[in-house]
Amino acid sequence: MTTENSDVRMERRQFLKACSVTMGCLLATHSLKAMSNPVPTSLRRPNILFIFSDDHSHNSISAYESKINKTPNIDQIANEGAVFTNSFCTNSICQPSRATILTGKHSHLNGVTYNGSRWNSQQLVFPRLMQKEGYKTALIGKWHMKPDPSTEFGYWKVLSGSGGQGRYYNPQFNSAKGLETITGYSTDVITDQAIDWLDNNRTEQEPFMLMVQFKSPHVPRRPAVRHLELFKDVEIPEPETLFDDYKTRHPYAEKAWMQISGLNEEVTNIFPPKNSDIPLNNKQKEFLSRLSKEDREKFHQAYDSENQKYYEMKKNGALDDKKVRTKYFYQRFIKDYLRCVTAIDENVGRLLDYLDQNNLSDNTVVVYSSDQSYYIGEHGWAEKRWMYEESLSMPFVIRWPKKIQSGQRIHKLIQNMDYAPTFLEMANIKVPQEIQGSSLLPLLSGDPKNVKWRKAIYYHYYHHGAHNVPRHDGVRTQRFKLIHFYTDNVYELYNLKEDPYELNNIYEAPDSQKTKQRMLELLNQLREEYKVPESVFKPPYVFPR
Ligand code: CA
């Protein structure tokens, strides 16, 4: 495979060199467009379509064996390609995950260690390398980092407002042309914009790399009007760990501010029914005022009876019991969450249809992923951040017809820092040494069992104190996980094979001492290998800059 790749790479380089002699890049591009003969198949590099969402739990994707919903279009990518069953992030929160994807590096090297870090737009990012090598590149949707893009992509149009989160209804975007508000539902509008860009920018000669990034199903989880009645009269099964008592852990888990029972009215679509004398609070007012008169009417039709019941339960004290409150808010939360996921899946379907209709499916790599997975009730939570499985994970399914065998389930340990080198290698672009991730192509191109691959991943969460979660780092192998809450120098150790829900911390167990030593050594090795600075482990634990 290496020989074939280098032959193709050499052919392509000669081809590009011939095109750029004397005319410069711009003229070469125009001459390419004008050529009557299409690029020979052997020289054609794949398009990359990276579809990404925010806070989408792999436990709500049927390709990951969801017990509570179906995602037929994401499943189609998985069925026609591969599912990575052990896919993880390096730092479970929005901005750091995005920065790691773009740079192929851990947070301490790309500078985005927490939400609010300043993004250094001039650093190495894979889209710029692809653009230099003749790719049309674009990011459309949620960017979230500060500042907005400059030269990272050939084109960008990113959600603006609500701290870069954008709004679910009639979202505002920023682009090189300035601010614009587009009527419609966020997930639909982002897909419309992506299809519009493809329609107007594709050429036969230039491959594209397009990142379509949804805000959904991030809080405050407003579903599309067409999905408001979905799941209305059904009870969604509760996760096994909804009533976790955290008893073998250090007290952090118990004290985290992310309990399902603590969800508030604004993030669960609770608002006073029509003609009620209950006053609207400011957030309810702001949300409802963004809706058209017709849509507002539909929200009332769908939610008023349930909300009426909520206000009655609140008044008579029925929700004062924590267990009752947890069960009640789990149903409210999960239904809106799954409604948002349904719109994502439909829009994934629209993008796949577009590729089919434009004869692009065969030569386009399609990925579906999310910046991290999410607790959708597991351990009693609705959040991310921890190194525990549900938020350490990232969904990652990938399709490349005729190149990737269909129906694969790959169990090797991968991370979001692997995406950049994967896309670069697929495009026959040399992967710079400084990138810390590894291309997934060898795992996809042959029998993963025969590929020499990492035996452990390194994780580091920096956003100390947010949601009352302390900074921590750790190491995970196929079987064990060691977490170091280094601000207090305490550890947790889990045997993932015997205890997949991580309910039994075995760090102090007498028969775990050998494993403990081995995992402690591994943690030190990985800190060194990934060049984690000593200073981050020392107080004061303020956000690094
Ligand atoms: Ca996120």
PDB file of N, CA and C in Angstrom, residues 297-368:
ATOM      1  N   GLU A 297     -47.118  28.995  18.310  1.00  0.00           N
ATOM      2  CA  GLU A 297     -48.405  28.292  18.486  1.00  0.00           C
ATOM      3  C   GLU A 297     -48.163  26.781  18.560  1.00  0.00           C
ATOM      4  N   LYS A 298     -47.279  26.271  17.705  1.00  0.00           N
ATOM      5  CA  LYS A 298     -47.001  24.825  17.687  1.00  0.00           C
ATOM      6  C   LYS A 298     -46.276  24.388  18.960  1.00  0.00           C
ATOM      7  N   PHE A 299     -45.378  25.223  19.467  1.00  0.00           N
ATOM      8  CA  PHE A 299     -44.719  24.897  20.749  1.00  0.00           C
ATOM      9  C   PHE A 299     -45.758  24.819  21.861  1.00  0.00           C
ATOM     10  N   HIS A 300     -46.702  25.765  21.854  1.00  0.00           N
ATOM     11  CA  HIS A 300     -47.756  25.721  22.876  1.00  0.00           C
ATOM     12  C   HIS A 300     -48.607  24.461  22.735  1.00  0.00           C
ATOM     13  N   GLN A 301     -48.976  24.144  21.499  1.00  0.00           N
ATOM     14  CA  GLN A 301     -49.796  22.937  21.275  1.00  0.00           C
ATOM     15  C   GLN A 301     -49.093  21.681  21.786  1.00  0.00           C
ATOM     16  N   ALA A 302     -47.791  21.626  21.527  1.00  0.00           N
ATOM     17  CA  ALA A 302     -47.041  20.408  21.874  1.00  0.00           C
ATOM     18  C   ALA A 302     -46.718  20.326  23.366  1.00  0.00           C
ATOM     19  N   TYR A 303     -46.435  21.446  24.013  1.00  0.00           N
ATOM     20  CA  TYR A 303     -45.885  21.408  25.377  1.00  0.00           C
ATOM     21  C   TYR A 303     -46.848  21.867  26.471  1.00  0.00           C
ATOM     22  N   ASP A 304     -47.943  22.529  26.109  1.00  0.00           N
ATOM     23  CA  ASP A 304     -48.765  23.153  27.155  1.00  0.00           C
ATOM     24  C   ASP A 304     -49.316  22.165  28.186  1.00  0.00           C
ATOM     25  N   SER A 305     -49.823  21.010  27.722  1.00  0.00           N
ATOM     26  CA  SER A 305     -50.429  20.099  28.709  1.00  0.00           C
ATOM     27  C   SER A 305     -49.348  19.564  29.653  1.00  0.00           C
ATOM     28  N   GLU A 306     -48.185  19.220  29.091  1.00  0.00           N
ATOM     29  CA  GLU A 306     -47.075  18.715  29.920  1.00  0.00           C
ATOM     30  C   GLU A 306     -46.580  19.806  30.876  1.00  0.00           C
ATOM     31  N   ASN A 307     -46.492  21.023  30.379  1.00  0.00           N
ATOM     32  CA  ASN A 307     -46.012  22.121  31.225  1.00  0.00           C
ATOM     33  C   ASN A 307     -47.029  22.489  32.317  1.00  0.00           C
ATOM     34  N   GLN A 308     -48.313  22.380  31.968  1.00  0.00           N
ATOM     35  CA  GLN A 308     -49.364  22.610  32.966  1.00  0.00           C
ATOM     36  C   GLN A 308     -49.191  21.630  34.138  1.00  0.00           C
ATOM     37  N   LYS A 309     -48.932  20.364  33.747  1.00  0.00           N
ATOM     38  CA  LYS A 309     -48.742  19.312  34.747  1.00  0.00           C
ATOM     39  C   LYS A 309     -47.515  19.630  35.621  1.00  0.00           C
ATOM     40  N   TYR A 310     -46.431  20.109  34.954  1.00  0.00           N
ATOM     41  CA  TYR A 310     -45.205  20.453  35.687  1.00  0.00           C
ATOM     42  C   TYR A 310     -45.490  21.533  36.745  1.00  0.00           C
ATOM     43  N   TYR A 311     -46.182  22.609  36.341  1.00  0.00           N
ATOM     44  CA  TYR A 311     -46.440  23.703  37.293  1.00  0.00           C
ATOM     45  C   TYR A 311     -47.297  23.226  38.473  1.00  0.00           C
ATOM     46  N   GLU A 312     -48.217  22.286  38.174  1.00  0.00           N
ATOM     47  CA  GLU A 312     -49.035  21.730  39.265  1.00  0.00           C
ATOM     48  C   GLU A 312     -48.180  20.902  40.224  1.00  0.00           C
ATOM     49  N   MET A 313     -47.295  20.058  39.636  1.00  0.00           N
ATOM     50  CA  MET A 313     -46.411  19.217  40.472  1.00  0.00           C
ATOM     51  C   MET A 313     -45.484  20.087  41.314  1.00  0.00           C
ATOM     52  N   LYS A 314     -45.022  21.164  40.698  1.00  0.00           N
ATOM     53  CA  LYS A 314     -44.122  22.080  41.408  1.00  0.00           C
ATOM     54  C   LYS A 314     -44.862  22.708  42.598  1.00  0.00           C
ATOM     55  N   LYS A 315     -46.099  23.104  42.339  1.00  0.00           N
ATOM     56  CA  LYS A 315     -46.900  23.783  43.351  1.00  0.00           C
ATOM     57  C   LYS A 315     -47.249  22.851  44.522  1.00  0.00           C
ATOM     58  N   ASN A 316     -47.607  21.599  44.182  1.00  0.00           N
ATOM     59  CA  ASN A 316     -48.019  20.704  45.275  1.00  0.00           C
ATOM     60  C   ASN A 316     -46.846  19.942  45.904  1.00  0.00           C
ATOM     61  N   GLY A 317     -45.621  20.259  45.479  1.00  0.00           N
ATOM     62  CA  GLY A 317     -44.442  19.684  46.133  1.00  0.00           C
ATOM     63  C   GLY A 317     -44.069  18.288  45.653  1.00  0.00           C
ATOM     64  N   ALA A 318     -44.731  17.799  44.598  1.00  0.00           N
ATOM     65  CA  ALA A 318     -44.463  16.431  44.126  1.00  0.00           C
ATOM     66  C   ALA A 318     -43.026  16.268  43.629  1.00  0.00           C
ATOM     67  N   LEU A 319     -42.424  17.370  43.188  1.00  0.00           N
ATOM     68  CA  LEU A 319     -41.072  17.267  42.640  1.00  0.00           C
ATOM     69  C   LEU A 319     -39.986  17.476  43.699  1.00  0.00           C
ATOM     70  N   ASP A 320     -40.405  17.645  44.946  1.00  0.00           N
ATOM     71  CA  ASP A 320     -39.408  17.868  46.003  1.00  0.00           C
ATOM     72  C   ASP A 320     -38.606  16.602  46.302  1.00  0.00           C
ATOM     73  N   ASP A 321     -39.207  15.450  46.022  1.00  0.00           N
ATOM     74  CA  ASP A 321     -38.509  14.192  46.222  1.00  0.00           C
ATOM     75  C   ASP A 321     -37.483  14.012  45.097  1.00  0.00           C
ATOM     76  N   LYS A 322     -36.220  13.784  45.466  1.00  0.00           N
ATOM     77  CA  LYS A 322     -35.164  13.760  44.449  1.00  0.00           C
ATOM     78  C   LYS A 322     -35.379  12.661  43.415  1.00  0.00           C
ATOM     79  N   LYS A 323     -35.830  11.509  43.860  1.00  0.00           N
ATOM     80  CA  LYS A 323     -36.029  10.401  42.923  1.00  0.00           C
ATOM     81  C   LYS A 323     -37.145  10.723  41.920  1.00  0.00           C
ATOM     82  N   VAL A 324     -38.222  11.285  42.418  1.00  0.00           N
ATOM     83  CA  VAL A 324     -39.342  11.660  41.537  1.00  0.00           C
ATOM     84  C   VAL A 324     -38.867  12.722  40.540  1.00  0.00           C
ATOM     85  N   ARG A 325     -38.131  13.686  41.078  1.00  0.00           N
ATOM     86  CA  ARG A 325     -37.646  14.788  40.250  1.00  0.00           C
ATOM     87  C   ARG A 325     -36.691  14.275  39.163  1.00  0.00           C
ATOM     88  N   THR A 326     -35.806  13.345  39.535  1.00  0.00           N
ATOM     89  CA  THR A 326     -34.864  12.774  38.569  1.00  0.00           C
ATOM     90  C   THR A 326     -35.618  12.046  37.457  1.00  0.00           C
ATOM     91  N   LYS A 327     -36.586  11.220  37.852  1.00  0.00           N
ATOM     92  CA  LYS A 327     -37.352  10.465  36.857  1.00  0.00           C
ATOM     93  C   LYS A 327     -38.119  11.421  35.937  1.00  0.00           C
ATOM     94  N   TYR A 328     -38.710  12.446  36.531  1.00  0.00           N
ATOM     95  CA  TYR A 328     -39.483  13.399  35.747  1.00  0.00           C
ATOM     96  C   TYR A 328     -38.590  14.156  34.758  1.00  0.00           C
ATOM     97  N   PHE A 329     -37.483  14.716  35.272  1.00  0.00           N
ATOM     98  CA  PHE A 329     -36.621  15.528  34.408  1.00  0.00           C
ATOM     99  C   PHE A 329     -35.851  14.683  33.398  1.00  0.00           C
ATOM    100  N   TYR A 330     -35.615  13.412  33.735  1.00  0.00           N
ATOM    101  CA  TYR A 330     -34.977  12.541  32.737  1.00  0.00           C
ATOM    102  C   TYR A 330     -35.874  12.450  31.497  1.00  0.00           C
ATOM    103  N   GLN A 331     -37.171  12.228  31.708  1.00  0.00           N
ATOM    104  CA  GLN A 331     -38.078  12.108  30.566  1.00  0.00           C
ATOM    105  C   GLN A 331     -38.159  13.426  29.784  1.00  0.00           C
ATOM    106  N   ARG A 332     -38.256  14.535  30.481  1.00  0.00           N
ATOM    107  CA  ARG A 332     -38.320  15.833  29.788  1.00  0.00           C
ATOM    108  C   ARG A 332     -37.052  16.064  28.973  1.00  0.00           C
ATOM    109  N   PHE A 333     -35.916  15.840  29.627  1.00  0.00           N
ATOM    110  CA  PHE A 333     -34.613  16.060  28.992  1.00  0.00           C
ATOM    111  C   PHE A 333     -34.404  15.140  27.790  1.00  0.00           C
ATOM    112  N   ILE A 334     -34.609  13.840  27.997  1.00  0.00           N
ATOM    113  CA  ILE A 334     -34.217  12.883  26.950  1.00  0.00           C
ATOM    114  C   ILE A 334     -35.100  13.009  25.716  1.00  0.00           C
ATOM    115  N   LYS A 335     -36.357  13.346  25.904  1.00  0.00           N
ATOM    116  CA  LYS A 335     -37.230  13.483  24.735  1.00  0.00           C
ATOM    117  C   LYS A 335     -36.793  14.647  23.853  1.00  0.00           C
ATOM    118  N   ASP A 336     -36.482  15.786  24.467  1.00  0.00           N
ATOM    119  CA  ASP A 336     -36.002  16.923  23.668  1.00  0.00           C
ATOM    120  C   ASP A 336     -34.653  16.600  23.024  1.00  0.00           C
ATOM    121  N   TYR A 337     -33.812  15.916  23.777  1.00  0.00           N
ATOM    122  CA  TYR A 337     -32.488  15.547  23.251  1.00  0.00           C
ATOM    123  C   TYR A 337     -32.659  14.676  21.999  1.00  0.00           C
ATOM    124  N   LEU A 338     -33.518  13.664  22.091  1.00  0.00           N
ATOM    125  CA  LEU A 338     -33.693  12.740  20.962  1.00  0.00           C
ATOM    126  C   LEU A 338     -34.396  13.422  19.784  1.00  0.00           C
ATOM    127  N   ARG A 339     -35.257  14.384  20.087  1.00  0.00           N
ATOM    128  CA  ARG A 339     -35.887  15.146  18.995  1.00  0.00           C
ATOM    129  C   ARG A 339     -34.800  15.926  18.229  1.00  0.00           C
ATOM    130  N   CYS A 340     -33.875  16.526  18.961  1.00  0.00           N
ATOM    131  CA  CYS A 340     -32.774  17.255  18.303  1.00  0.00           C
ATOM    132  C   CYS A 340     -31.917  16.292  17.482  1.00  0.00           C
ATOM    133  N   VAL A 341     -31.656  15.112  18.041  1.00  0.00           N
ATOM    134  CA  VAL A 341     -30.840  14.111  17.334  1.00  0.00           C
ATOM    135  C   VAL A 341     -31.543  13.662  16.045  1.00  0.00           C
ATOM    136  N   THR A 342     -32.860  13.557  16.090  1.00  0.00           N
ATOM    137  CA  THR A 342     -33.604  13.146  14.892  1.00  0.00           C
ATOM    138  C   THR A 342     -33.371  14.136  13.745  1.00  0.00           C
ATOM    139  N   ALA A 343     -33.362  15.428  14.073  1.00  0.00           N
ATOM    140  CA  ALA A 343     -33.116  16.431  13.016  1.00  0.00           C
ATOM    141  C   ALA A 343     -31.691  16.318  12.482  1.00  0.00           C
ATOM    142  N   ILE A 344     -30.744  16.012  13.356  1.00  0.00           N
ATOM    143  CA  ILE A 344     -29.365  15.818  12.894  1.00  0.00           C
ATOM    144  C   ILE A 344     -29.335  14.643  11.914  1.00  0.00           C
ATOM    145  N   ASP A 345     -29.943  13.550  12.315  1.00  0.00           N
ATOM    146  CA  ASP A 345     -29.897  12.363  11.463  1.00  0.00           C
ATOM    147  C   ASP A 345     -30.559  12.630  10.110  1.00  0.00           C
ATOM    148  N   GLU A 346     -31.675  13.332  10.113  1.00  0.00           N
ATOM    149  CA  GLU A 346     -32.332  13.660   8.837  1.00  0.00           C
ATOM    150  C   GLU A 346     -31.406  14.483   7.943  1.00  0.00           C
ATOM    151  N   ASN A 347     -30.692  15.419   8.567  1.00  0.00           N
ATOM    152  CA  ASN A 347     -29.806  16.267   7.765  1.00  0.00           C
ATOM    153  C   ASN A 347     -28.554  15.526   7.305  1.00  0.00           C
ATOM    154  N   VAL A 348     -28.107  14.542   8.061  1.00  0.00           N
ATOM    155  CA  VAL A 348     -27.040  13.654   7.566  1.00  0.00           C
ATOM    156  C   VAL A 348     -27.559  12.962   6.306  1.00  0.00           C
ATOM    157  N   GLY A 349     -28.814  12.532   6.350  1.00  0.00           N
ATOM    158  CA  GLY A 349     -29.432  11.898   5.185  1.00  0.00           C
ATOM    159  C   GLY A 349     -29.482  12.826   3.975  1.00  0.00           C
ATOM    160  N   ARG A 350     -29.791  14.084   4.211  1.00  0.00           N
ATOM    161  CA  ARG A 350     -29.821  15.056   3.099  1.00  0.00           C
ATOM    162  C   ARG A 350     -28.442  15.185   2.457  1.00  0.00           C
ATOM    163  N   LEU A 351     -27.410  15.195   3.288  1.00  0.00           N
ATOM    164  CA  LEU A 351     -26.052  15.329   2.744  1.00  0.00           C
ATOM    165  C   LEU A 351     -25.657  14.070   1.963  1.00  0.00           C
ATOM    166  N   LEU A 352     -26.024  12.903   2.476  1.00  0.00           N
ATOM    167  CA  LEU A 352     -25.713  11.655   1.756  1.00  0.00           C
ATOM    168  C   LEU A 352     -26.473  11.619   0.423  1.00  0.00           C
ATOM    169  N   ASP A 353     -27.726  12.066   0.443  1.00  0.00           N
ATOM    170  CA  ASP A 353     -28.510  12.124  -0.798  1.00  0.00           C
ATOM    171  C   ASP A 353     -27.858  13.061  -1.810  1.00  0.00           C
ATOM    172  N   TYR A 354     -27.374  14.193  -1.313  1.00  0.00           N
ATOM    173  CA  TYR A 354     -26.719  15.144  -2.220  1.00  0.00           C
ATOM    174  C   TYR A 354     -25.523  14.490  -2.913  1.00  0.00           C
ATOM    175  N   LEU A 355     -24.733  13.747  -2.137  1.00  0.00           N
ATOM    176  CA  LEU A 355     -23.562  13.074  -2.729  1.00  0.00           C
ATOM    177  C   LEU A 355     -24.019  12.086  -3.800  1.00  0.00           C
ATOM    178  N   ASP A 356     -25.078  11.318  -3.497  1.00  0.00           N
ATOM    179  CA  ASP A 356     -25.598  10.346  -4.478  1.00  0.00           C
ATOM    180  C   ASP A 356     -26.066  11.057  -5.742  1.00  0.00           C
ATOM    181  N   GLN A 357     -26.860  12.094  -5.538  1.00  0.00           N
ATOM    182  CA  GLN A 357     -27.467  12.775  -6.689  1.00  0.00           C
ATOM    183  C   GLN A 357     -26.427  13.466  -7.570  1.00  0.00           C
ATOM    184  N   ASN A 358     -25.287  13.766  -7.000  1.00  0.00           N
ATOM    185  CA  ASN A 358     -24.255  14.464  -7.762  1.00  0.00           C
ATOM    186  C   ASN A 358     -23.082  13.563  -8.101  1.00  0.00           C
ATOM    187  N   ASN A 359     -23.319  12.281  -8.005  1.00  0.00           N
ATOM    188  CA  ASN A 359     -22.309  11.299  -8.392  1.00  0.00           C
ATOM    189  C   ASN A 359     -20.998  11.473  -7.614  1.00  0.00           C
ATOM    190  N   LEU A 360     -21.121  11.836  -6.346  1.00  0.00           N
ATOM    191  CA  LEU A 360     -19.936  12.115  -5.530  1.00  0.00           C
ATOM    192  C   LEU A 360     -19.675  11.039  -4.466  1.00  0.00           C
ATOM    193  N   SER A 361     -20.624  10.131  -4.282  1.00  0.00           N
ATOM    194  CA  SER A 361     -20.508   9.208  -3.140  1.00  0.00           C
ATOM    195  C   SER A 361     -19.250   8.358  -3.189  1.00  0.00           C
ATOM    196  N   ASP A 362     -18.906   7.865  -4.380  1.00  0.00           N
ATOM    197  CA  ASP A 362     -17.763   6.950  -4.465  1.00  0.00           C
ATOM    198  C   ASP A 362     -16.448   7.601  -4.085  1.00  0.00           C
ATOM    199  N   ASN A 363     -16.315   8.879  -4.421  1.00  0.00           N
ATOM    200  CA  ASN A 363     -15.016   9.516  -4.168  1.00  0.00           C
ATOM    201  C   ASN A 363     -15.054  10.495  -2.998  1.00  0.00           C
ATOM    202  N   THR A 364     -15.989  10.295  -2.091  1.00  0.00           N
ATOM    203  CA  THR A 364     -16.055  11.186  -0.924  1.00  0.00           C
ATOM    204  C   THR A 364     -15.992  10.372   0.368  1.00  0.00           C
ATOM    205  N   VAL A 365     -15.021  10.727   1.197  1.00  0.00           N
ATOM    206  CA  VAL A 365     -14.939  10.141   2.531  1.00  0.00           C
ATOM    207  C   VAL A 365     -15.964  10.880   3.388  1.00  0.00           C
ATOM    208  N   VAL A 366     -16.850  10.146   4.059  1.00  0.00           N
ATOM    209  CA  VAL A 366     -17.829  10.793   4.935  1.00  0.00           C
ATOM    210  C   VAL A 366     -17.585  10.338   6.370  1.00  0.00           C
ATOM    211  N   VAL A 367     -17.488  11.307   7.267  1.00  0.00           N
ATOM    212  CA  VAL A 367     -17.320  11.005   8.693  1.00  0.00           C
ATOM    213  C   VAL A 367     -18.492  11.607   9.446  1.00  0.00           C
ATOM    214  N   TYR A 368     -19.015  10.899  10.438  1.00  0.00           N
ATOM    215  CA  TYR A 368     -19.911  11.534  11.394  1.00  0.00           C
ATOM    216  C   TYR A 368     -19.290  11.406  12.777  1.00  0.00           C
TER     217      TYR A 368
END
